[in-house]
Coordinates of C-alpha atoms in Angstrom, one line a residue:
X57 CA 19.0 2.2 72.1
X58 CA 16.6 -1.2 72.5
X59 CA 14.7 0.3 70.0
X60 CA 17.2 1.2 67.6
X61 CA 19.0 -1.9 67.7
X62 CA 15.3 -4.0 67.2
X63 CA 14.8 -2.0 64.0
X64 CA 18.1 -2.8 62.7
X65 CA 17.8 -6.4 64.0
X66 CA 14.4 -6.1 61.6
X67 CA 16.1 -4.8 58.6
X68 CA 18.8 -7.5 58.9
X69 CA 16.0 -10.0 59.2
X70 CA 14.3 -8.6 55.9
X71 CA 17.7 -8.9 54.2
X72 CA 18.2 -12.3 55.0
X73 CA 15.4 -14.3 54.1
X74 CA 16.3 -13.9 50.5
X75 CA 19.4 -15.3 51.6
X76 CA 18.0 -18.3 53.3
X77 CA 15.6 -18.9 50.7
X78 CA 18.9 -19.6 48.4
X79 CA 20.6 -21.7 50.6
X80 CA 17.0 -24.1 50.8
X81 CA 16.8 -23.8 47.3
X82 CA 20.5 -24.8 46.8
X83 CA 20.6 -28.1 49.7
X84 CA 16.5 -29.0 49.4
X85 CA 16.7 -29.7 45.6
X86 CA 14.6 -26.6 44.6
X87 CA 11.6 -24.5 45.8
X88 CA 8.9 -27.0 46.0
X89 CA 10.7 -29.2 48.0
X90 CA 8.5 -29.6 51.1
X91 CA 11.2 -31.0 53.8
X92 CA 11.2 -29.9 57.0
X93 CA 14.2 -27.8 58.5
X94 CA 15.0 -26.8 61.6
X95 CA 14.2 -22.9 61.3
X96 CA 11.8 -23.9 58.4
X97 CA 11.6 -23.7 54.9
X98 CA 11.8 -20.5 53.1
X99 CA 8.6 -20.6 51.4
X100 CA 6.8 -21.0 55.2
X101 CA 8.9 -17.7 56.1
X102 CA 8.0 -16.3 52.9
X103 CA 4.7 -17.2 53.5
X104 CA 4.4 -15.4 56.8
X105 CA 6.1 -12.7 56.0
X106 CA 3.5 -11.8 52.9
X107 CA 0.6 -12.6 55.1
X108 CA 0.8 -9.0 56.7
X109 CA -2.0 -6.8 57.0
X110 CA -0.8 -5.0 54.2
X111 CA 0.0 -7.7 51.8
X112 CA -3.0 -9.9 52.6
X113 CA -4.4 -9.1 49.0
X114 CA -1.4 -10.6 48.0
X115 CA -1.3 -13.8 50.5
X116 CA -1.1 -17.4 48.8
X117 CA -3.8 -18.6 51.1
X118 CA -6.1 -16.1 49.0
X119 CA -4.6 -17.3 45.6
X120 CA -5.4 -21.0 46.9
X121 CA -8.5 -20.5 48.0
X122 CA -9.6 -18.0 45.2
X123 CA -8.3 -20.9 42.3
X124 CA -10.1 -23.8 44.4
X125 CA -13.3 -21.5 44.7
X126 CA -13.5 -21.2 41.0
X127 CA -12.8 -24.8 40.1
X128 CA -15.7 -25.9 42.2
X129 CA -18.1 -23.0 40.4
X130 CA -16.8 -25.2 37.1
X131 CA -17.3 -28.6 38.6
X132 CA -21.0 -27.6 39.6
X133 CA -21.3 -26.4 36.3
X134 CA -20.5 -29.1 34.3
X135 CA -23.4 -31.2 37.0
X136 CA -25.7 -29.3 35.1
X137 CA -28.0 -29.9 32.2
X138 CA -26.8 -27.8 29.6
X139 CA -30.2 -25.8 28.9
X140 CA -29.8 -24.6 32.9
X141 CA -26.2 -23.8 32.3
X142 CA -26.3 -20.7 30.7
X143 CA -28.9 -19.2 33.1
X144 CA -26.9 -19.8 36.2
X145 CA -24.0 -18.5 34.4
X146 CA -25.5 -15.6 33.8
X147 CA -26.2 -15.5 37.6
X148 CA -23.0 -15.3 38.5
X149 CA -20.7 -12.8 40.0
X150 CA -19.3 -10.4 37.6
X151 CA -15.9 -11.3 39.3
X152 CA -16.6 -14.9 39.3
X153 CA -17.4 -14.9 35.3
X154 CA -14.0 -13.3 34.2
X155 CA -11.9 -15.9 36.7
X156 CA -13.9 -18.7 35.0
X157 CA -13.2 -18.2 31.4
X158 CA -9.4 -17.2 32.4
X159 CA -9.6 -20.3 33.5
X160 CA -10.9 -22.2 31.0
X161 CA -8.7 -20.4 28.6
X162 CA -5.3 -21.2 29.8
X163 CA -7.2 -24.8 30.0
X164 CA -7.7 -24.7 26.2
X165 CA -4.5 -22.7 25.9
X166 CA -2.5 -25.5 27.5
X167 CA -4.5 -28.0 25.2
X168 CA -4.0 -26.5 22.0
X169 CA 0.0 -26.4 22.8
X170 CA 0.0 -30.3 23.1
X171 CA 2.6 -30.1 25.5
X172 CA 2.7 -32.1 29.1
X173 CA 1.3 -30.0 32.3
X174 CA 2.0 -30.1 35.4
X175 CA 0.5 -28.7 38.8
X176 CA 2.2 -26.2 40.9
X177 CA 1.5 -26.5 44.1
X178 CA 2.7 -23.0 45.4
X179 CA 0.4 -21.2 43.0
X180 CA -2.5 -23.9 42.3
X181 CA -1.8 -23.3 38.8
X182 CA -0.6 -25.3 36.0
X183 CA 3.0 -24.8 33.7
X184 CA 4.6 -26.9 30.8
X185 CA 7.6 -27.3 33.5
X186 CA 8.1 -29.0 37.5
X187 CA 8.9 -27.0 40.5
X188 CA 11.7 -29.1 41.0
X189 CA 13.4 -28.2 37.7
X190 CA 13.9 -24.2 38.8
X191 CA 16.3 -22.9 41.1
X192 CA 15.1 -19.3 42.0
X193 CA 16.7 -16.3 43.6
X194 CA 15.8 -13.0 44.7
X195 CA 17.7 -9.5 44.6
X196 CA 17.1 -5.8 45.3
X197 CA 14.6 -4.3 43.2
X198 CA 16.0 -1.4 40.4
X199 CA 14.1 1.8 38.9
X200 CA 11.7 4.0 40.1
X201 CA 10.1 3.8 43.2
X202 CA 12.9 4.8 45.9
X203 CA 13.7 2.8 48.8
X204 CA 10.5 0.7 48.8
X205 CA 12.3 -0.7 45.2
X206 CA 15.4 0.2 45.7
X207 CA 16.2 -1.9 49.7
X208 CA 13.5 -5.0 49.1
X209 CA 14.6 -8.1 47.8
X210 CA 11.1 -7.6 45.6
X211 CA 12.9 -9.4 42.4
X212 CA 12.4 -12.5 41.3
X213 CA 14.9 -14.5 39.2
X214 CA 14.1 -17.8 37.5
X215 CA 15.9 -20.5 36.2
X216 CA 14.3 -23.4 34.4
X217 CA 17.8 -25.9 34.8
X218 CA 16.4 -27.9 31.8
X219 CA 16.8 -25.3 28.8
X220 CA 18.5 -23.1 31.3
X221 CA 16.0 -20.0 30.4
X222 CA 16.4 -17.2 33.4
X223 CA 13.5 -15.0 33.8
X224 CA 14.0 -11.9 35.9
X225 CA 10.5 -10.1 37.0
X226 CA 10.4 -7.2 39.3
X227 CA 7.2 -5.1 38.3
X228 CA 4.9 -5.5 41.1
X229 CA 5.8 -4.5 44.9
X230 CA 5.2 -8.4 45.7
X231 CA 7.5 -10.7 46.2
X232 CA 4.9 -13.4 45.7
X233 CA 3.4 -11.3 42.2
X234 CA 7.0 -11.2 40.7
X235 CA 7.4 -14.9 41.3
X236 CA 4.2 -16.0 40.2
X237 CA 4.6 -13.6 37.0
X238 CA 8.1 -14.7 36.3
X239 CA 6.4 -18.3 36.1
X240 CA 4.1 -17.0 33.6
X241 CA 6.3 -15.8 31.6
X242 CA 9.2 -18.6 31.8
X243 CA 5.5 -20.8 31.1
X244 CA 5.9 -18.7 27.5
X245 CA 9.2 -18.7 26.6
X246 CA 9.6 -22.4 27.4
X247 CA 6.5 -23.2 24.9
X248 CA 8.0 -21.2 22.7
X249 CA 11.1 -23.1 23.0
X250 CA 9.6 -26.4 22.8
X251 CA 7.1 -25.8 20.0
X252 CA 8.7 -22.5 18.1
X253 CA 6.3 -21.7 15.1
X254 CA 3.3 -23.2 17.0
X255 CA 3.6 -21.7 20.5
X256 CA 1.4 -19.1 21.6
X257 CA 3.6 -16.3 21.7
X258 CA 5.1 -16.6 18.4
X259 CA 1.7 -16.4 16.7
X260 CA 0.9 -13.6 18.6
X261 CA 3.6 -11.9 17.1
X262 CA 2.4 -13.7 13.6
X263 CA -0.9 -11.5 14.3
X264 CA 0.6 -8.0 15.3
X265 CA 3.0 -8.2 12.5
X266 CA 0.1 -8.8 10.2
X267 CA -2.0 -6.2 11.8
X268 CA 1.5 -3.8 11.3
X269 CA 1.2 -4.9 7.7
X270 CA -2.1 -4.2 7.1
X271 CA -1.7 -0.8 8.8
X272 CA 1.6 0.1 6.3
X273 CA -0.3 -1.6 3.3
X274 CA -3.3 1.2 4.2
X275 CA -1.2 4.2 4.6
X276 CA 0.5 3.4 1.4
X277 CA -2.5 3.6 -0.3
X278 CA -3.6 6.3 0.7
X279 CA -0.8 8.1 0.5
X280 CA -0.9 6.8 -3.4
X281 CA -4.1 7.7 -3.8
X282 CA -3.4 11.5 -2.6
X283 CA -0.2 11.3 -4.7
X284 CA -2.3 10.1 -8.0
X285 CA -5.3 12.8 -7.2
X286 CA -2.2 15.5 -6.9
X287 CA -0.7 14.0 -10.0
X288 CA -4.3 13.8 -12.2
X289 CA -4.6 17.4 -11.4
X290 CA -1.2 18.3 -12.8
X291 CA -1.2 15.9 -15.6
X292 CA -4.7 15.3 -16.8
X293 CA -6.0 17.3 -19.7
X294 CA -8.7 19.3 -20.1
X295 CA -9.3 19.1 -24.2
X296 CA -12.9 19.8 -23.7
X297 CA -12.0 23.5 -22.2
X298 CA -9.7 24.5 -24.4
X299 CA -11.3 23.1 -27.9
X300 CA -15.0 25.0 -26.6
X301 CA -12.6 28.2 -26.1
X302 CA -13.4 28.5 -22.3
X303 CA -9.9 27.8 -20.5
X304 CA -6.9 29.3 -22.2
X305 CA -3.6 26.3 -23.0
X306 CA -2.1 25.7 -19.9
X307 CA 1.4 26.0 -18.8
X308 CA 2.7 22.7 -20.0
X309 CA 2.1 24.0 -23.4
X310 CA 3.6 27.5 -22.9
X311 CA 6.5 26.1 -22.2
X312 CA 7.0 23.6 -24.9
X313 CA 6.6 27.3 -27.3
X314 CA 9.6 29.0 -26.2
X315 CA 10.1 31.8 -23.6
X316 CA 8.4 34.0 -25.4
X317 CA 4.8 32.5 -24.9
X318 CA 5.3 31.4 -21.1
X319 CA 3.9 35.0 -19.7
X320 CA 1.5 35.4 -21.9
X321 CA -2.6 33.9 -22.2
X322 CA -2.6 31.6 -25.2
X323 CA -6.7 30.5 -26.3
X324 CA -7.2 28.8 -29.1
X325 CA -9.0 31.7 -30.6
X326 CA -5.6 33.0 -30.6
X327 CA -4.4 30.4 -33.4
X328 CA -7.2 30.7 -35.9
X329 CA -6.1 34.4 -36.2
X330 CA -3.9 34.9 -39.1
X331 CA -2.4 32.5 -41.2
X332 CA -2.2 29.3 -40.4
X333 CA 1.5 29.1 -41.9
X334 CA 3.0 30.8 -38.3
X335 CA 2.0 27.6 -36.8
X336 CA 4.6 26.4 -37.8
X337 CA 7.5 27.8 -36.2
X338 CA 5.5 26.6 -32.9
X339 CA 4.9 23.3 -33.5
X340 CA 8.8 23.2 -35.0
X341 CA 10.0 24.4 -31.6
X342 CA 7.6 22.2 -29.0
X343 CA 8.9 18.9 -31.3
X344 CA 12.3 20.3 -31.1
X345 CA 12.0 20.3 -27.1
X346 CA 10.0 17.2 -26.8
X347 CA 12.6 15.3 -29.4
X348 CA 16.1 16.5 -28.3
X349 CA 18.7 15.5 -30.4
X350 CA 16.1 14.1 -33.2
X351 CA 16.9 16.1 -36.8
X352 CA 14.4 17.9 -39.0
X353 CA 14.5 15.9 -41.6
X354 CA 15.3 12.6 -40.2
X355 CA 17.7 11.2 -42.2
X356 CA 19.5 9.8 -39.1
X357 CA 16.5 7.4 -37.7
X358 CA 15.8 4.0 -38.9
X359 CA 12.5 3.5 -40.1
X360 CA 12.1 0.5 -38.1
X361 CA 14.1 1.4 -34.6
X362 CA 12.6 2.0 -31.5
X363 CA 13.9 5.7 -31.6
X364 CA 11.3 6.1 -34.2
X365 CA 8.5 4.6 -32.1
X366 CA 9.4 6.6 -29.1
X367 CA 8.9 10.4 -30.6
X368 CA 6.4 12.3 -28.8
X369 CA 4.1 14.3 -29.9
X370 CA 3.7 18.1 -28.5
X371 CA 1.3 19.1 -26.0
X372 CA -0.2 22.1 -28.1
X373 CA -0.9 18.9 -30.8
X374 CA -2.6 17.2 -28.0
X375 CA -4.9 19.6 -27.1
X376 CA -5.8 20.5 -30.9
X377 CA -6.1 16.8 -31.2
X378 CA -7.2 14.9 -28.3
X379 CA -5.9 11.5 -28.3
X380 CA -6.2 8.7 -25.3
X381 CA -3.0 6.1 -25.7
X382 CA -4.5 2.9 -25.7
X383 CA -3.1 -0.7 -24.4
X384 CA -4.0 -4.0 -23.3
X385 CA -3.3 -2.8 -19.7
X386 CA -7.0 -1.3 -17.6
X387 CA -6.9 2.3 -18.2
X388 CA -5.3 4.6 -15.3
X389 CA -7.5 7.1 -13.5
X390 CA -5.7 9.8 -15.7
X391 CA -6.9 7.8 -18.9
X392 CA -10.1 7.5 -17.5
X393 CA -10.4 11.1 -16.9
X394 CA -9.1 12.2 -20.7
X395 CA -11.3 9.5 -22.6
X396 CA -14.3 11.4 -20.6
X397 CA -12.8 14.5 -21.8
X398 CA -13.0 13.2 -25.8
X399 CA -16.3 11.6 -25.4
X400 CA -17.3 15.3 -24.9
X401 CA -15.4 16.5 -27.7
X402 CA -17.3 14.0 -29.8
X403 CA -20.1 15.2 -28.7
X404 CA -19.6 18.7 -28.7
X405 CA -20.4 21.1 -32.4
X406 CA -17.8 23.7 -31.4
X407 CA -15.8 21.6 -30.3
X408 CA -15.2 19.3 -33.0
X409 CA -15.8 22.7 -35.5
X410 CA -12.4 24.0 -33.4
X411 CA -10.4 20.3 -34.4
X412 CA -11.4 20.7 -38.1
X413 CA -10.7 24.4 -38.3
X414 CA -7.2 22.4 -36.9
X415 CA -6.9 19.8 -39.3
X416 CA -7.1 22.4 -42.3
X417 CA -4.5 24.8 -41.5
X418 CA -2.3 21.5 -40.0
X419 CA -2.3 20.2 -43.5
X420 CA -1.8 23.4 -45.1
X421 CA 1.8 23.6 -43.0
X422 CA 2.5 20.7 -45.7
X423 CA 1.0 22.6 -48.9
X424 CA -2.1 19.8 -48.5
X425 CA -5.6 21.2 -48.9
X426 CA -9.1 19.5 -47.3
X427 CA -11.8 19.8 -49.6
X428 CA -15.3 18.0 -50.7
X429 CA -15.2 15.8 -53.8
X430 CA -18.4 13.6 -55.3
X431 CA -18.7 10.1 -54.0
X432 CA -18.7 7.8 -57.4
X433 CA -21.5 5.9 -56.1
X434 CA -24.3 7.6 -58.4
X435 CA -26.1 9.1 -55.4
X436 CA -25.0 12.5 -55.4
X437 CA -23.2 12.1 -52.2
X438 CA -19.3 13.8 -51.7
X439 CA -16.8 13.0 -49.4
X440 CA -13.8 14.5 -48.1
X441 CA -10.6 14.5 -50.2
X442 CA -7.2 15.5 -49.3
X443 CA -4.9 16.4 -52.7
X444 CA -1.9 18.8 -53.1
X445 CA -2.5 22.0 -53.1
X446 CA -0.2 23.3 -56.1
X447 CA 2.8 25.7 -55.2
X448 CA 2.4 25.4 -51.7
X449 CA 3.2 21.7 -52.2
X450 CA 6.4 22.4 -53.9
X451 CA 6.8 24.9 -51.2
X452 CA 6.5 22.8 -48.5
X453 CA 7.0 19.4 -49.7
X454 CA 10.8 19.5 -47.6
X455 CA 8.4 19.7 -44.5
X456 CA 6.5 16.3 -45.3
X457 CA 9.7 14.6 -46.9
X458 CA 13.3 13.5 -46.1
X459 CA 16.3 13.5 -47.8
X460 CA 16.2 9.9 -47.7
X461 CA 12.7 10.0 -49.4
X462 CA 10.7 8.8 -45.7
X463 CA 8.7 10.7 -43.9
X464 CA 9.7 13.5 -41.0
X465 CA 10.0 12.5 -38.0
X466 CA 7.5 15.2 -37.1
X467 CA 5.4 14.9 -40.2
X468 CA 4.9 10.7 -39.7
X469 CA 4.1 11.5 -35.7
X470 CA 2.0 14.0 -36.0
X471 CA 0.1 12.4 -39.0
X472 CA -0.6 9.5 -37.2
X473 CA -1.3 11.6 -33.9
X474 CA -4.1 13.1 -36.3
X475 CA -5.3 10.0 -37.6
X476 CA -5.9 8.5 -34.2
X477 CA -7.5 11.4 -32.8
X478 CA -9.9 11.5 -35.9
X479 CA -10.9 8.1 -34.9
X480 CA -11.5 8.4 -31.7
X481 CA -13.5 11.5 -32.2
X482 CA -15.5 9.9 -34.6
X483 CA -14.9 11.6 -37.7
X484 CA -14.2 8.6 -40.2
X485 CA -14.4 10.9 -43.1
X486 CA -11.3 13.1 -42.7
X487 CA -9.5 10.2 -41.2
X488 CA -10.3 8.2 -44.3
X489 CA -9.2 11.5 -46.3
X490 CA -5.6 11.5 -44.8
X491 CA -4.9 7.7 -45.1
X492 CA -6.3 7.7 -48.6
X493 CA -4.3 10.4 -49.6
X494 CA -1.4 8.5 -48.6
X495 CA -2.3 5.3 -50.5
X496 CA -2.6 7.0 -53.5
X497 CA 0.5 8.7 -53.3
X498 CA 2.2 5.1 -52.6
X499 CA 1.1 3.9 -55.4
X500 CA 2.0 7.0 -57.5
X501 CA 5.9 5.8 -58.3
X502 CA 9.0 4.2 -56.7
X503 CA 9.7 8.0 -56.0
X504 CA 7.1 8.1 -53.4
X505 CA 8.4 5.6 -50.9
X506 CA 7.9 8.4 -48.1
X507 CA 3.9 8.1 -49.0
X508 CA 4.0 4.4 -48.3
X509 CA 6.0 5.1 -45.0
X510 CA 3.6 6.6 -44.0
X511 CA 0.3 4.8 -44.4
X512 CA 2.0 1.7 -42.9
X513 CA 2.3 3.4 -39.8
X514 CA -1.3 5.0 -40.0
X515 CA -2.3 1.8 -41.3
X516 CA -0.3 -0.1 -38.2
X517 CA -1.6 2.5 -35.6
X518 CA -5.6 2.5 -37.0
X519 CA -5.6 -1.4 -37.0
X520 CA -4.1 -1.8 -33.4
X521 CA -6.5 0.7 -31.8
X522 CA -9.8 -1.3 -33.8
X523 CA -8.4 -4.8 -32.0
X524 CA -7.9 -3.3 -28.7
X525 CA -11.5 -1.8 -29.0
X526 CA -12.8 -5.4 -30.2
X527 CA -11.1 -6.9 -27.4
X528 CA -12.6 -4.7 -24.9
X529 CA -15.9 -4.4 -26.4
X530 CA -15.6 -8.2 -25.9
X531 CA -14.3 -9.1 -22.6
X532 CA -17.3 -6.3 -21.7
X533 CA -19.7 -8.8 -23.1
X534 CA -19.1 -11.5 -21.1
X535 CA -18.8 -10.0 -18.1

């Protein structure tokens, strides 16, 4: 029964420091008030109480004496010369080194901050705050951990009366920990409070949201770099393949001809068998479904709107004639990628024999014929002439010209499509051929207007391409 009532008496004495530590803080004037009561002040009972033998780890004479042993390691330091310094540094404890530079960091911590310290003389530590300025309190510990947690007054609550910031710690199973860490952190939040953008804490958080930054920023990339190597094997074109007769078109172009071509094998083999006059159905249907709501003849479209400038040209065109669009702007990888593609072209004899064989039977769908005619120079030489080609130009002159007496919309893109692509393959003479053929034919009559329509815009499209490659070619030089 003795018993039983001496280890409820206990429990009631365990309960009731906490207690008495509030009323002490409450009439004394705070914690670090050092008056002398008659039972004695709560942070002597505190004291004895954590100076167990199972808390002795956690004991403020070891904290005092531990901080005061370090300072004097400093002091004898600094006695030093500095070229012996560094060797009886390195003599040290292991222990001893990592308590002296925490040290000496919250030193030049509490430096940079600018801020006023002062000496705590419960913890032998330093804060930007005065004892006498908190009023703390302890409660029962929540969480994990059962009754140890759950029936200890292990939490520590923190109140700087100033700025009125409350700090509530209860991690550790110490009483004297949770204090001395609730300090710490009310140290924080109180710099942060005094000094905002400057304090500590804040640029820390400067620092991980860069870091988080920097982390997104790299995933982004990459994940645009996967999506533009997905996208470059979708969308890049392999004209080199397909002109040398070793890949058949691909899909994009099969689908452009109608349903009729999308399950079959299409080389361009295939094309040169035959007349070249069925081409055009195709080429009439993949403009059609490139150009929706654009007529045949045109007559609708302003020579000088936009609408006109945005016709595209279809994909079978671009693979018979391989063009890379050109701007100001650094090329794309997909740019990159096709202009390798036409340097081969260039370079290749069957190849470029495929993109002729193409030019003659694309300017036989207008009743045009490609021939060799003598150079008036008196050397003998010839050079490459395009003319009418008799019936077949009466035939199909509704193909080249409008009702309005301009160009088709699919006659003046795909002219200038050819033009370009001549260029850029290096074959001046049969781009020469077209746009001459044109001139001459502008300057035929007032009945040829659709003639001059179109060598302005081959004209217009030649002459921007030769500046862009000037201004490249130059800004190459000085680099």
């Amino acid at each position: 029964m003795m018993t039983r009532f001496w280890m409820a008496g206990g429990n009631a004495l365990s309960r009731l420091l906490p207690a008495l530590h509030l009323r002490m803080c409450s009439s004394t004037g705070g914690v670090g008030s050092r008056k002398e009561s008659p039972v004695g002040s709560a942070y002597d009972v505190e004291q004895k109480f954590e100076q167990r033998e199972s808390r002795r780890r956690y004991s403020a004479a070891n904290t005092s004496g531990r901080s005061k042993y370090i300072r004097d390691i400093i002091a004898s330091l600094k006695s030093q010369p500095k070229a012996e310094m560094a060797a009886i540094f390195d003599k040290l404890h292991p222990r001893d080194k990592l308590d002296i530079l925490r040290m000496l960091g919250r030193r030049s911590a509490r430096r940079a901050a600018g801020l006023p310290t002062y000496r705590s003389h419960i913890f032998e530590r330093r804060y930007f705050f005065r004892e006498e300025d908190l009023c703390e309190q302890s409660t029962l510990g929540r969480g994990p951990g059962g009754q140890a947690t759950n029936r200890r007054m292990q939490t520590a609550i923190v109140k700087h009366k100033p700025t009125g910031i409350v700090v509530k710690f209860s991690k550790f199973p110490s009483y004297w920990l949770n204090r001395r860490a609730a300090r710490e952190i009310l140290n924080f939040r109180l710099e942060e409070h005094l000094l905002g953008p400057r304090s500590r804490i804040v640029r820390s958080k400067q620092r991980e949201e860069a870091r988080r930054l920097r982390h997104v920023q790299a995933r982004e990339r990459m994940v645009e770099r996967g999506r533009i190597s997905s996208a470059k094997m979708s969308q890049q074109r392999g004209f080199h393949a397909v002109l040398t007769n070793v890949q058949p078109f691909p899909f994009a172009v099969l689908l452009q001809l109608g349903p009729g071509y999308m399950d079959h094998t299409l080389f361009i083999s295939d094309l040169f068998e035959g007349e070249c006059n069925r081409w055009w159905p195709l080429l009439a249907t993949a403009f059609a479904h490139l150009n929706k709501g654009v007529s045949q003849n045109g007559s609708d479209i302003n020579e000088d709107s936009t609408e006109m400038e945005n016709l595209k040209v279809p994909e079978l065109f671009r693979y018979l004639f391989p063009v890379v669009p050109f701007s100001s702007l650094p090329p794309t990888s997909v740019e990159k990628y096709e202009w390798s593609e036409v340097e081969k072209c260039a370079a290749d004899e069957v190849a470029l024999q495929n993109v002729l064989r193409a030019l003659r039977c694309f300017v036989e769908l207008f009743g045009l014929h490609l021939l060799e005619g003598p150079l008036h120079d008196g050397g003998g030489h010839s050079t490459l002439v395009l003319i009418k080609d008799g019936l077949n130009w009466v035939e199909f002159k509704g193909r080249m010209v409008a009702s309005n007496d301009r160009m088709t919309p699919l006659a003046l893109t795909c002219f200038s499509h050819v033009v370009l692509s001549l260029t850029q393959l290096r074959r001046a003479g049969e781009a020469n051929a077209i746009v001459a053929f044109f001139l001459h034919e502008a300057k035929a009559g007032v009945r040829c207007q659709w003639a001059a329509h179109g060598w302005n815009k081959m004209r217009h499209v030649r002459r921007r391409y030769e500046l862009l490659q000037q201004q490249k070619s130059g800004q190459a030089g000085v680099c």
